[in-house]
Amino acid sequence: MDEEYDVIVLGTGLTECILSGLLSVEGKKVLHMDRNDYYGGDSASLNLTQLYRKFRPDQTPPTELGRDRDYAVDLIPKFIIASGELTRILVHTDVTRYLEFKQIAGSFVYRDGKISKVPSTEMEAVKSPLMGLFEKRRAKKFFEFLQGWKDEDPATHQGIDLDKNTMAQVYEKFGLEPGTQDFIGHAMALYLDDDYKTKAARPTYERIVLYTSSMARYGKSPYIYPLYGLGELPQAFARLSAIYGGTYMLDKPIDEIVTDADGKFVGVRSGSETVKAKQVVGDPSYFGAGKSAEGGKVRVVEEGKVIRAICFLKHPIPGTEDSDSAQIIIPQNQVGRRNDIYIAMVSSTHNVCAKDVYVAIVSTIVETDRPEQEIAPGLQLLGPIYDKFVSVSSLYTPTSSGENDNVFITRSYDATSHFETVVDDVNNVWKRMIGKDLVLKKRDVEVEA
């Protein structure tokens, strides 16, 4: 380990693997290390043995759950938006050749005690039980306005300035009811809370258009998902890195981030060996997350916590038209919270569990000191739960950009139900490391789903 690298990457989570893949393609000499003996870090998919070892070390998995190797249970539930940024990176890097995708069968929203399909077209909006007759007309006008918007043609603006008017003002112009605003803002624009209403409308407009264009791509829902679980994603980018000369070391304890007298990064020590590099990038767990800084520098701070409950079911979720996979969003207003509750469900169709088992993961941002009670509205929608594994994880964010000491730290995986924020972080870290924006060259390749 005595040669020098351009970049050392610590942790094989998705964010780190995308970065190591893209850095390797860029011609950087990359060494990628992980303390675990498996890929994925916090965003891994575990088999039954690994799952029980993590949550219940003193228990063996029940035999009726089937074979160990039939399982790939995601620790962090997210779906890929079909026309989103992660799809662009997958296509640009040709990483799609290592993966096979399947569509998620349905996108649902919780309202007034019931689960309903999220309408994604004017036609569906007209049929949706989420709105009364007059509200449907207003919603139809709103969707037509969004689809007809052209920046360069003021005739399409209807007196609205997306960069000056707030989203609340746009809703008001179309006279949309609070319940309709709920499903548009949370189930289509996919905001976690209602702060977006007081901000300029353009980001919300862009998010709704992303949702509807992703929906139009495959029909049933705007989401796709990799066969064999999300843990396939970091591995696919790791392969990309390896093709371009990246070196991988798993099961390698990281004992120290070595810096010089000025606090600048020099290398990484594992046992008695130190490997040098110009820059280091890694997830918060390698930079003191969860530990008190003993005389050292505080490199990451906790921003909040997310609770996630992995539930094994023996049936599809009631009210989802027997879908083999689904996303259900419970907007915060519906259950008197500040943050939405998400349910992501996949099944043996996606090669992540045994036949006739369904894996539903309920998650939200923690708001009280009794987090498990906070996800109760989500758990109640699942019907009888065969088994559940609950975790509360801290969300860490770096205290500095890394430009002064060459230590670049990624953010923890948030509570959103998709990967757009992960890609934002990739772009952000890339710019801090390389000094210029990440530019993906356009390739027109369809992702098969």
CSV table of C-alpha atoms in Angstrom, one decimal:
chain,number,residue,atom,x,y,z
A,1,MET,CA,0.0,0.0,0.0
A,2,ASP,CA,2.9,2.3,-0.4
A,3,GLU,CA,2.0,3.9,-3.8
A,4,GLU,CA,0.3,7.3,-3.9
A,5,TYR,CA,-3.2,7.8,-5.2
A,6,ASP,CA,-5.1,10.9,-6.5
A,7,VAL,CA,-8.1,10.1,-4.4
A,8,ILE,CA,-8.9,7.6,-1.6
A,9,VAL,CA,-12.6,6.9,-1.2
A,10,LEU,CA,-13.9,5.5,2.1
A,11,GLY,CA,-17.1,3.6,2.3
A,12,THR,CA,-18.9,1.8,-0.6
A,13,GLY,CA,-22.3,3.5,-0.2
A,14,LEU,CA,-24.0,4.6,-3.4
A,15,THR,CA,-22.8,8.3,-3.2
A,16,GLU,CA,-19.2,7.1,-2.8
A,17,CYS,CA,-19.4,4.5,-5.5
A,18,ILE,CA,-20.8,7.0,-8.0
A,19,LEU,CA,-18.0,9.4,-7.2
A,20,SER,CA,-15.3,6.8,-7.4
A,21,GLY,CA,-16.7,5.6,-10.8
A,22,LEU,CA,-16.9,9.1,-12.2
A,23,LEU,CA,-13.4,10.1,-10.8
A,24,SER,CA,-11.9,6.9,-12.4
A,25,VAL,CA,-13.5,7.7,-15.7
A,26,GLU,CA,-12.0,11.2,-15.4
A,27,GLY,CA,-8.5,9.6,-15.2
A,28,LYS,CA,-7.9,9.9,-11.5
A,29,LYS,CA,-6.1,7.1,-9.7
A,30,VAL,CA,-8.6,5.9,-7.1
A,31,LEU,CA,-8.3,3.6,-4.1
A,32,HIS,CA,-11.6,2.6,-2.6
A,33,MET,CA,-11.7,1.1,0.9
A,34,ASP,CA,-14.5,-0.1,3.2
A,35,ARG,CA,-14.4,-1.5,6.8
A,36,ASN,CA,-17.2,-3.9,5.9
A,37,ASP,CA,-16.8,-7.2,4.0
A,38,TYR,CA,-19.7,-6.2,1.7
A,39,TYR,CA,-20.5,-3.4,-0.7
A,40,GLY,CA,-23.0,-0.7,0.0
A,41,GLY,CA,-22.3,0.8,3.5
A,42,ASP,CA,-25.5,2.3,4.8
A,43,SER,CA,-27.2,1.7,1.4
A,44,ALA,CA,-26.5,-2.0,1.2
A,45,SER,CA,-29.0,-4.8,0.6
A,46,LEU,CA,-28.6,-7.7,3.1
A,47,ASN,CA,-29.5,-11.3,2.9
A,48,LEU,CA,-31.4,-12.9,5.9
A,49,THR,CA,-28.4,-13.9,7.8
A,50,GLN,CA,-26.8,-10.4,7.5
A,51,LEU,CA,-30.1,-8.8,8.4
A,52,TYR,CA,-30.6,-10.8,11.5
A,53,ARG,CA,-26.9,-10.3,12.4
A,54,LYS,CA,-27.4,-6.6,12.2
A,55,PHE,CA,-30.7,-6.3,14.1
A,56,ARG,CA,-30.8,-9.5,16.2
A,57,PRO,CA,-27.4,-11.0,16.7
A,58,ASP,CA,-28.7,-13.6,19.1
A,59,GLN,CA,-31.4,-15.0,16.7
A,60,THR,CA,-31.3,-17.1,13.6
A,61,PRO,CA,-33.8,-16.4,10.8
A,62,PRO,CA,-37.0,-18.6,10.9
A,63,THR,CA,-36.9,-21.3,8.3
A,64,GLU,CA,-40.3,-20.5,7.0
A,65,LEU,CA,-38.9,-17.3,5.5
A,66,GLY,CA,-37.2,-19.4,2.9
A,67,ARG,CA,-33.6,-19.5,1.6
A,68,ASP,CA,-31.0,-17.0,2.7
A,69,ARG,CA,-29.9,-16.3,-0.8
A,70,ASP,CA,-33.4,-15.3,-2.0
A,71,TYR,CA,-33.1,-12.2,0.1
A,72,ALA,CA,-31.7,-8.7,-0.6
A,73,VAL,CA,-33.3,-6.4,1.9
A,74,ASP,CA,-32.5,-2.7,1.4
A,75,LEU,CA,-31.4,-0.9,4.6
A,76,ILE,CA,-32.5,2.4,3.0
A,77,PRO,CA,-35.6,2.4,0.9
A,78,LYS,CA,-35.5,4.5,-2.2
A,79,PHE,CA,-36.8,4.2,-5.8
A,80,ILE,CA,-35.3,5.6,-9.0
A,81,ILE,CA,-37.3,8.3,-10.8
A,82,ALA,CA,-37.5,7.1,-14.4
A,83,SER,CA,-36.5,10.5,-15.9
A,84,GLY,CA,-34.5,11.7,-13.0
A,85,GLU,CA,-30.8,12.5,-12.5
A,86,LEU,CA,-29.7,9.1,-11.3
A,87,THR,CA,-31.1,7.6,-14.5
A,88,ARG,CA,-29.0,10.1,-16.5
A,89,ILE,CA,-25.8,9.1,-14.7
A,90,LEU,CA,-26.6,5.4,-15.2
A,91,VAL,CA,-27.1,5.9,-18.9
A,92,HIS,CA,-24.1,8.3,-19.3
A,93,THR,CA,-21.7,5.9,-17.7
A,94,ASP,CA,-23.3,2.8,-19.3
A,95,VAL,CA,-23.6,1.3,-15.8
A,96,THR,CA,-27.0,0.1,-17.0
A,97,ARG,CA,-25.3,-2.9,-18.6
A,98,TYR,CA,-24.7,-4.4,-15.1
A,99,LEU,CA,-28.2,-3.9,-13.9
A,100,GLU,CA,-31.7,-5.0,-14.8
A,101,PHE,CA,-34.7,-2.8,-13.8
A,102,LYS,CA,-38.3,-3.4,-13.1
A,103,GLN,CA,-41.0,-0.9,-12.8
A,104,ILE,CA,-42.7,-0.2,-9.4
A,105,ALA,CA,-46.3,-1.0,-9.9
A,106,GLY,CA,-48.1,1.9,-8.3
A,107,SER,CA,-47.7,5.3,-6.6
A,108,PHE,CA,-50.3,5.9,-3.9
A,109,VAL,CA,-51.2,8.7,-1.5
A,110,TYR,CA,-53.0,8.5,1.9
A,111,ARG,CA,-56.0,10.9,2.3
A,112,ASP,CA,-58.9,10.9,4.8
A,113,GLY,CA,-58.1,7.4,6.0
A,114,LYS,CA,-57.9,5.8,2.6
A,115,ILE,CA,-55.2,4.9,0.1
A,116,SER,CA,-55.7,6.3,-3.5
A,117,LYS,CA,-53.6,6.2,-6.6
A,118,VAL,CA,-51.8,9.4,-7.4
A,119,PRO,CA,-53.3,10.8,-10.6
A,120,SER,CA,-50.6,11.6,-13.1
A,121,THR,CA,-52.5,12.8,-16.1
A,122,GLU,CA,-55.5,15.0,-16.7
A,123,MET,CA,-57.5,11.9,-17.5
A,124,GLU,CA,-56.6,10.2,-14.3
A,125,ALA,CA,-57.2,13.4,-12.4
A,126,VAL,CA,-60.7,13.5,-13.8
A,127,LYS,CA,-61.4,10.0,-12.5
A,128,SER,CA,-59.6,10.3,-9.2
A,129,PRO,CA,-61.6,9.8,-5.9
A,130,LEU,CA,-59.2,12.4,-4.4
A,131,MET,CA,-61.3,15.3,-5.7
A,132,GLY,CA,-64.9,16.4,-6.1
A,133,LEU,CA,-66.3,17.4,-9.5
A,134,PHE,CA,-65.5,21.1,-9.3
A,135,GLU,CA,-62.1,20.6,-7.8
A,136,LYS,CA,-61.3,18.2,-10.7
A,137,ARG,CA,-62.0,21.0,-13.1
A,138,ARG,CA,-59.7,23.3,-11.2
A,139,ALA,CA,-56.9,20.6,-11.0
A,140,LYS,CA,-57.3,20.0,-14.8
A,141,LYS,CA,-56.7,23.7,-15.5
A,142,PHE,CA,-53.6,23.6,-13.1
A,143,PHE,CA,-52.1,20.6,-14.9
A,144,GLU,CA,-52.8,22.1,-18.3
A,145,PHE,CA,-51.1,25.3,-17.2
A,146,LEU,CA,-48.0,23.3,-16.1
A,147,GLN,CA,-47.8,21.2,-19.3
A,148,GLY,CA,-48.4,24.3,-21.5
A,149,TRP,CA,-45.7,26.5,-19.8
A,150,LYS,CA,-43.0,27.8,-22.0
A,151,ASP,CA,-40.5,30.2,-20.5
A,152,GLU,CA,-40.2,32.2,-23.8
A,153,ASP,CA,-43.9,32.6,-24.4
A,154,PRO,CA,-45.7,34.9,-21.9
A,155,ALA,CA,-49.0,33.9,-23.3
A,156,THR,CA,-48.6,30.6,-21.4
A,157,HIS,CA,-47.8,32.3,-18.1
A,158,GLN,CA,-51.3,33.4,-17.2
A,159,GLY,CA,-49.8,36.3,-15.2
A,160,ILE,CA,-47.6,34.0,-13.1
A,161,ASP,CA,-43.8,34.5,-12.6
A,162,LEU,CA,-42.4,31.1,-11.5
A,163,ASP,CA,-39.3,32.8,-10.1
A,164,LYS,CA,-41.2,35.5,-8.1
A,165,ASN,CA,-44.5,34.0,-7.2
A,166,THR,CA,-44.6,31.5,-4.4
A,167,MET,CA,-46.2,28.1,-4.9
A,168,ALA,CA,-48.9,29.1,-2.4
A,169,GLN,CA,-49.8,32.0,-4.7
A,170,VAL,CA,-50.0,29.6,-7.7
A,171,TYR,CA,-52.3,27.2,-5.8
A,172,GLU,CA,-54.4,30.2,-4.8
A,173,LYS,CA,-54.7,31.4,-8.4
A,174,PHE,CA,-56.2,28.0,-9.4
A,175,GLY,CA,-58.3,27.8,-6.3
A,176,LEU,CA,-56.9,24.4,-5.3
A,177,GLU,CA,-58.1,22.9,-2.0
A,178,PRO,CA,-55.7,22.0,0.8
A,179,GLY,CA,-56.1,18.3,0.2
A,180,THR,CA,-55.3,18.7,-3.5
A,181,GLN,CA,-52.2,20.8,-2.6
A,182,ASP,CA,-51.2,18.0,-0.3
A,183,PHE,CA,-51.1,15.3,-3.0
A,184,ILE,CA,-49.5,17.7,-5.6
A,185,GLY,CA,-46.8,18.9,-3.2
A,186,HIS,CA,-46.1,15.6,-1.5
A,187,ALA,CA,-47.0,12.8,-3.8
A,188,MET,CA,-45.9,14.4,-7.1
A,189,ALA,CA,-43.4,17.1,-6.2
A,190,LEU,CA,-42.2,14.8,-3.4
A,191,TYR,CA,-41.5,17.4,-0.8
A,192,LEU,CA,-41.1,16.1,2.8
A,193,ASP,CA,-42.8,19.1,4.4
A,194,ASP,CA,-44.7,22.2,3.5
A,195,ASP,CA,-41.8,24.7,3.5
A,196,TYR,CA,-41.9,24.7,-0.4
A,197,LYS,CA,-45.1,26.7,-0.4
A,198,THR,CA,-43.5,29.9,0.8
A,199,LYS,CA,-40.7,29.7,-1.8
A,200,ALA,CA,-40.6,30.5,-5.5
A,201,ALA,CA,-42.7,28.2,-7.6
A,202,ARG,CA,-40.1,27.1,-10.2
A,203,PRO,CA,-38.5,24.2,-8.3
A,204,THR,CA,-42.0,22.8,-7.6
A,205,TYR,CA,-43.0,23.2,-11.3
A,206,GLU,CA,-39.8,21.3,-12.3
A,207,ARG,CA,-40.5,18.5,-9.8
A,208,ILE,CA,-44.0,18.0,-11.0
A,209,VAL,CA,-42.9,17.9,-14.6
A,210,LEU,CA,-40.2,15.4,-13.7
A,211,TYR,CA,-42.9,13.2,-12.0
A,212,THR,CA,-45.3,13.4,-14.9
A,213,SER,CA,-42.6,12.8,-17.6
A,214,SER,CA,-41.3,9.8,-15.6
A,215,MET,CA,-44.9,8.5,-15.3
A,216,ALA,CA,-45.4,8.9,-19.0
A,217,ARG,CA,-42.3,6.8,-19.7
A,218,TYR,CA,-43.5,3.5,-18.4
A,219,GLY,CA,-47.1,4.1,-17.4
A,220,LYS,CA,-47.9,2.5,-14.1
A,221,SER,CA,-45.6,4.6,-11.8
A,222,PRO,CA,-42.8,7.0,-12.2
A,223,TYR,CA,-40.3,4.7,-10.4
A,224,ILE,CA,-38.0,1.9,-11.5
A,225,TYR,CA,-36.0,-0.4,-9.2
A,226,PRO,CA,-33.0,-2.7,-9.8
A,227,LEU,CA,-33.6,-6.5,-9.6
A,228,TYR,CA,-31.7,-8.0,-6.6
A,229,GLY,CA,-32.1,-4.8,-4.6
A,230,LEU,CA,-30.6,-1.3,-4.3
A,231,GLY,CA,-27.2,-2.8,-3.2
A,232,GLU,CA,-26.7,-3.6,-6.9
A,233,LEU,CA,-26.3,0.1,-7.6
A,234,PRO,CA,-23.1,0.8,-5.7
A,235,GLN,CA,-21.6,-2.5,-7.0
A,236,ALA,CA,-22.3,-1.5,-10.6
A,237,PHE,CA,-20.5,1.8,-10.1
A,238,ALA,CA,-17.7,0.0,-8.4
A,239,ARG,CA,-17.3,-2.1,-11.5
A,240,LEU,CA,-17.1,1.0,-13.6
A,241,SER,CA,-14.3,2.3,-11.4
A,242,ALA,CA,-12.5,-1.0,-11.6
A,243,ILE,CA,-12.7,-0.9,-15.5
A,244,TYR,CA,-10.9,2.4,-15.4
A,245,GLY,CA,-8.2,1.3,-13.0
A,246,GLY,CA,-9.8,1.9,-9.6
A,247,THR,CA,-8.5,-0.4,-6.8
A,248,TYR,CA,-10.9,-1.9,-4.2
A,249,MET,CA,-10.2,-3.1,-0.7
A,250,LEU,CA,-13.1,-4.4,1.4
A,251,ASP,CA,-12.9,-5.6,5.1
A,252,LYS,CA,-10.2,-3.0,5.8
A,253,PRO,CA,-10.4,-1.2,9.1
A,254,ILE,CA,-9.7,2.6,8.8
A,255,ASP,CA,-7.8,3.6,11.9
A,256,GLU,CA,-6.8,7.2,11.2
A,257,ILE,CA,-7.2,10.1,8.7
A,258,VAL,CA,-3.6,11.4,8.6
A,259,THR,CA,-3.1,15.1,8.3
A,260,ASP,CA,0.0,17.4,8.2
A,261,ALA,CA,0.9,20.2,10.6
A,262,ASP,CA,-1.5,22.5,8.8
A,263,GLY,CA,-4.3,20.1,9.1
A,264,LYS,CA,-4.3,19.1,5.4
A,265,PHE,CA,-5.0,15.6,4.3
A,266,VAL,CA,-2.0,13.3,3.8
A,267,GLY,CA,-3.2,9.8,3.9
A,268,VAL,CA,-5.2,7.0,5.5
A,269,ARG,CA,-3.9,4.6,8.1
A,270,SER,CA,-5.1,1.0,8.4
A,271,GLY,CA,-3.2,-0.9,11.1
A,272,SER,CA,0.5,-0.2,10.6
A,273,GLU,CA,0.1,0.8,6.9
A,274,THR,CA,-0.5,4.3,5.7
A,275,VAL,CA,-1.5,5.0,2.1
A,276,LYS,CA,-1.1,8.5,0.7
A,277,ALA,CA,-3.3,10.5,-1.6
A,278,LYS,CA,-4.0,14.1,-2.6
A,279,GLN,CA,-7.7,14.0,-1.6
A,280,VAL,CA,-10.0,11.8,0.5
A,281,VAL,CA,-13.7,11.5,0.1
A,282,GLY,CA,-16.0,9.3,2.3
A,283,ASP,CA,-19.2,8.9,4.2
A,284,PRO,CA,-19.7,10.6,7.7
A,285,SER,CA,-19.0,7.3,9.6
A,286,TYR,CA,-15.3,7.5,8.6
A,287,PHE,CA,-15.0,11.0,10.0
A,288,GLY,CA,-16.2,10.8,13.5
A,289,ALA,CA,-19.9,10.6,13.1
A,290,GLY,CA,-21.5,9.6,16.3
A,291,LYS,CA,-18.2,9.9,18.3
A,292,SER,CA,-17.1,12.8,20.4
A,293,ALA,CA,-14.2,14.7,18.9
A,294,GLU,CA,-11.3,14.0,21.3
A,295,GLY,CA,-9.1,16.9,20.8
A,296,GLY,CA,-9.6,16.5,17.0
A,297,LYS,CA,-11.6,18.5,14.6
A,298,VAL,CA,-15.4,18.2,14.4
A,299,ARG,CA,-15.9,17.2,10.8
A,300,VAL,CA,-19.6,16.3,10.8
A,301,VAL,CA,-22.7,17.5,12.7
A,302,GLU,CA,-26.0,15.7,13.2
A,303,GLU,CA,-28.9,17.4,11.4
A,304,GLY,CA,-31.7,15.1,12.5
A,305,LYS,CA,-32.7,11.5,12.6
A,306,VAL,CA,-34.7,9.1,10.4
A,307,ILE,CA,-36.6,6.1,11.6
A,308,ARG,CA,-37.0,3.1,9.2
A,309,ALA,CA,-39.0,0.0,9.9
A,310,ILE,CA,-38.3,-3.0,7.6
A,311,CYS,CA,-41.5,-5.1,7.6
A,312,PHE,CA,-42.0,-8.6,6.2
A,313,LEU,CA,-45.5,-9.3,5.1
A,314,LYS,CA,-47.2,-12.4,3.7
A,315,HIS,CA,-49.6,-10.4,1.5
A,316,PRO,CA,-49.6,-7.2,-0.6
A,317,ILE,CA,-50.6,-4.0,1.1
A,318,PRO,CA,-54.4,-3.7,1.4
A,319,GLY,CA,-55.9,-1.1,-0.9
A,320,THR,CA,-53.0,-1.1,-3.5
A,321,GLU,CA,-54.9,-3.2,-6.1
A,322,ASP,CA,-52.7,-6.2,-5.1
A,323,SER,CA,-49.6,-4.5,-6.5
A,324,ASP,CA,-46.4,-6.4,-6.2
A,325,SER,CA,-44.6,-3.2,-5.5
A,326,ALA,CA,-45.8,0.3,-4.5
A,327,GLN,CA,-44.9,3.6,-2.9
A,328,ILE,CA,-47.4,5.1,-0.5
A,329,ILE,CA,-47.0,8.7,0.7
A,330,ILE,CA,-48.7,9.9,3.9
A,331,PRO,CA,-48.6,13.7,3.6
A,332,GLN,CA,-47.8,15.3,7.0
A,333,ASN,CA,-51.1,17.3,7.2
A,334,GLN,CA,-53.1,14.1,7.0
A,335,VAL,CA,-51.6,12.8,10.3
A,336,GLY,CA,-50.8,16.0,12.1
A,337,ARG,CA,-47.0,15.9,11.5
A,338,ARG,CA,-44.4,18.2,10.1
A,339,ASN,CA,-42.8,15.5,7.9
A,340,ASP,CA,-44.3,13.0,5.5
A,341,ILE,CA,-44.3,9.2,6.2
A,342,TYR,CA,-43.2,7.0,3.3
A,343,ILE,CA,-43.9,3.4,2.6
A,344,ALA,CA,-41.9,1.6,0.0
A,345,MET,CA,-42.9,-2.0,-0.9
A,346,VAL,CA,-41.1,-4.6,-3.1
A,347,SER,CA,-41.5,-8.4,-3.4
A,348,SER,CA,-40.2,-11.5,-5.0
A,349,THR,CA,-40.9,-10.0,-8.5
A,350,HIS,CA,-37.8,-7.9,-7.8
A,351,ASN,CA,-35.7,-10.9,-6.6
A,352,VAL,CA,-35.3,-9.4,-3.1
A,353,CYS,CA,-37.2,-12.0,-1.0
A,354,ALA,CA,-38.8,-15.4,-1.2
A,355,LYS,CA,-42.0,-16.0,-3.1
A,356,ASP,CA,-45.2,-14.8,-1.3
A,357,VAL,CA,-43.2,-12.5,1.0
A,358,TYR,CA,-43.5,-8.8,0.6
A,359,VAL,CA,-41.0,-6.3,2.1
A,360,ALA,CA,-42.5,-2.9,3.1
A,361,ILE,CA,-40.3,-0.2,4.6
A,362,VAL,CA,-41.9,2.6,6.5
A,363,SER,CA,-39.8,5.7,7.2
A,364,THR,CA,-40.0,9.3,8.3
A,365,ILE,CA,-38.0,12.1,9.9
A,366,VAL,CA,-38.0,11.8,13.7
A,367,GLU,CA,-39.9,14.6,15.5
A,368,THR,CA,-40.4,13.3,19.0
A,369,ASP,CA,-38.6,11.1,21.6
A,370,ARG,CA,-40.9,8.2,20.7
A,371,PRO,CA,-40.0,7.6,17.1
A,372,GLU,CA,-41.8,4.2,16.8
A,373,GLN,CA,-45.1,5.8,17.6
A,374,GLU,CA,-44.5,8.3,14.8
A,375,ILE,CA,-44.6,5.6,12.1
A,376,ALA,CA,-47.7,4.0,13.5
A,377,PRO,CA,-50.0,5.5,10.8
A,378,GLY,CA,-47.8,3.8,8.2
A,379,LEU,CA,-47.6,0.5,10.0
A,380,GLN,CA,-51.4,0.4,10.4
A,381,LEU,CA,-51.8,0.4,6.6
A,382,LEU,CA,-49.8,-2.7,6.1
A,383,GLY,CA,-52.2,-5.3,7.6
A,384,PRO,CA,-50.7,-8.1,9.7
A,385,ILE,CA,-46.9,-7.8,10.0
A,386,TYR,CA,-45.0,-11.1,10.1
A,387,ASP,CA,-41.8,-9.4,11.4
A,388,LYS,CA,-40.2,-6.0,11.7
A,389,PHE,CA,-36.8,-4.5,12.1
A,390,VAL,CA,-36.6,-0.9,13.3
A,391,SER,CA,-33.7,1.4,13.1
A,392,VAL,CA,-33.2,5.1,14.0
A,393,SER,CA,-30.3,6.6,12.1
A,394,SER,CA,-28.7,10.0,12.5
A,395,LEU,CA,-28.4,12.3,9.5
A,396,TYR,CA,-24.9,13.8,9.3
A,397,THR,CA,-23.7,16.7,7.2
A,398,PRO,CA,-20.1,17.9,6.9
A,399,THR,CA,-19.0,21.1,8.8
A,400,SER,CA,-16.7,22.3,6.0
A,401,SER,CA,-16.5,22.1,2.2
A,402,GLY,CA,-13.1,20.3,2.3
A,403,GLU,CA,-11.5,22.7,-0.1
A,404,ASN,CA,-9.0,23.9,2.6
A,405,ASP,CA,-7.9,20.5,3.9
A,406,ASN,CA,-8.8,18.1,1.0
A,407,VAL,CA,-11.1,16.1,3.2
A,408,PHE,CA,-14.5,15.8,1.4
A,409,ILE,CA,-17.4,14.3,3.3
A,410,THR,CA,-20.7,13.1,1.8
A,411,ARG,CA,-24.1,13.5,3.5
A,412,SER,CA,-26.1,10.7,5.1
A,413,TYR,CA,-29.0,9.3,3.1
A,414,ASP,CA,-32.1,11.3,3.8
A,415,ALA,CA,-35.7,10.4,4.3
A,416,THR,CA,-36.7,11.1,0.7
A,417,SER,CA,-38.1,8.2,-1.3
A,418,HIS,CA,-35.9,8.6,-4.3
A,419,PHE,CA,-32.3,9.3,-5.3
A,420,GLU,CA,-32.4,12.9,-6.5
A,421,THR,CA,-30.8,14.2,-3.3
A,422,VAL,CA,-28.1,11.6,-3.6
A,423,VAL,CA,-27.2,12.9,-7.0
A,424,ASP,CA,-27.3,16.5,-5.7
A,425,ASP,CA,-24.7,15.5,-3.2
A,426,VAL,CA,-22.6,13.8,-5.9
A,427,ASN,CA,-22.7,17.0,-7.9
A,428,ASN,CA,-21.9,19.1,-4.9
A,429,VAL,CA,-18.9,17.0,-3.7
A,430,TRP,CA,-17.6,16.8,-7.3
A,431,LYS,CA,-17.6,20.6,-7.6
A,432,ARG,CA,-15.8,20.9,-4.3
A,433,MET,CA,-13.1,18.3,-5.3
A,434,ILE,CA,-12.6,19.1,-9.0
A,435,GLY,CA,-13.5,22.8,-8.9
A,436,LYS,CA,-15.9,22.7,-11.8
A,437,ASP,CA,-19.4,21.3,-12.4
A,438,LEU,CA,-19.9,17.7,-13.2
A,439,VAL,CA,-20.9,17.6,-16.9
A,440,LEU,CA,-22.5,14.4,-18.2
A,441,LYS,CA,-22.4,14.0,-21.9
A,442,LYS,CA,-25.7,13.2,-23.5
A,443,ARG,CA,-26.4,9.7,-24.6
A,444,ASP,CA,-29.8,8.6,-25.7
A,445,VAL,CA,-30.2,5.1,-24.2
A,446,GLU,CA,-33.5,3.8,-22.9
A,447,VAL,CA,-33.4,2.1,-19.5
A,448,GLU,CA,-35.1,-1.2,-20.0
A,449,ALA,CA,-37.8,-1.8,-17.4
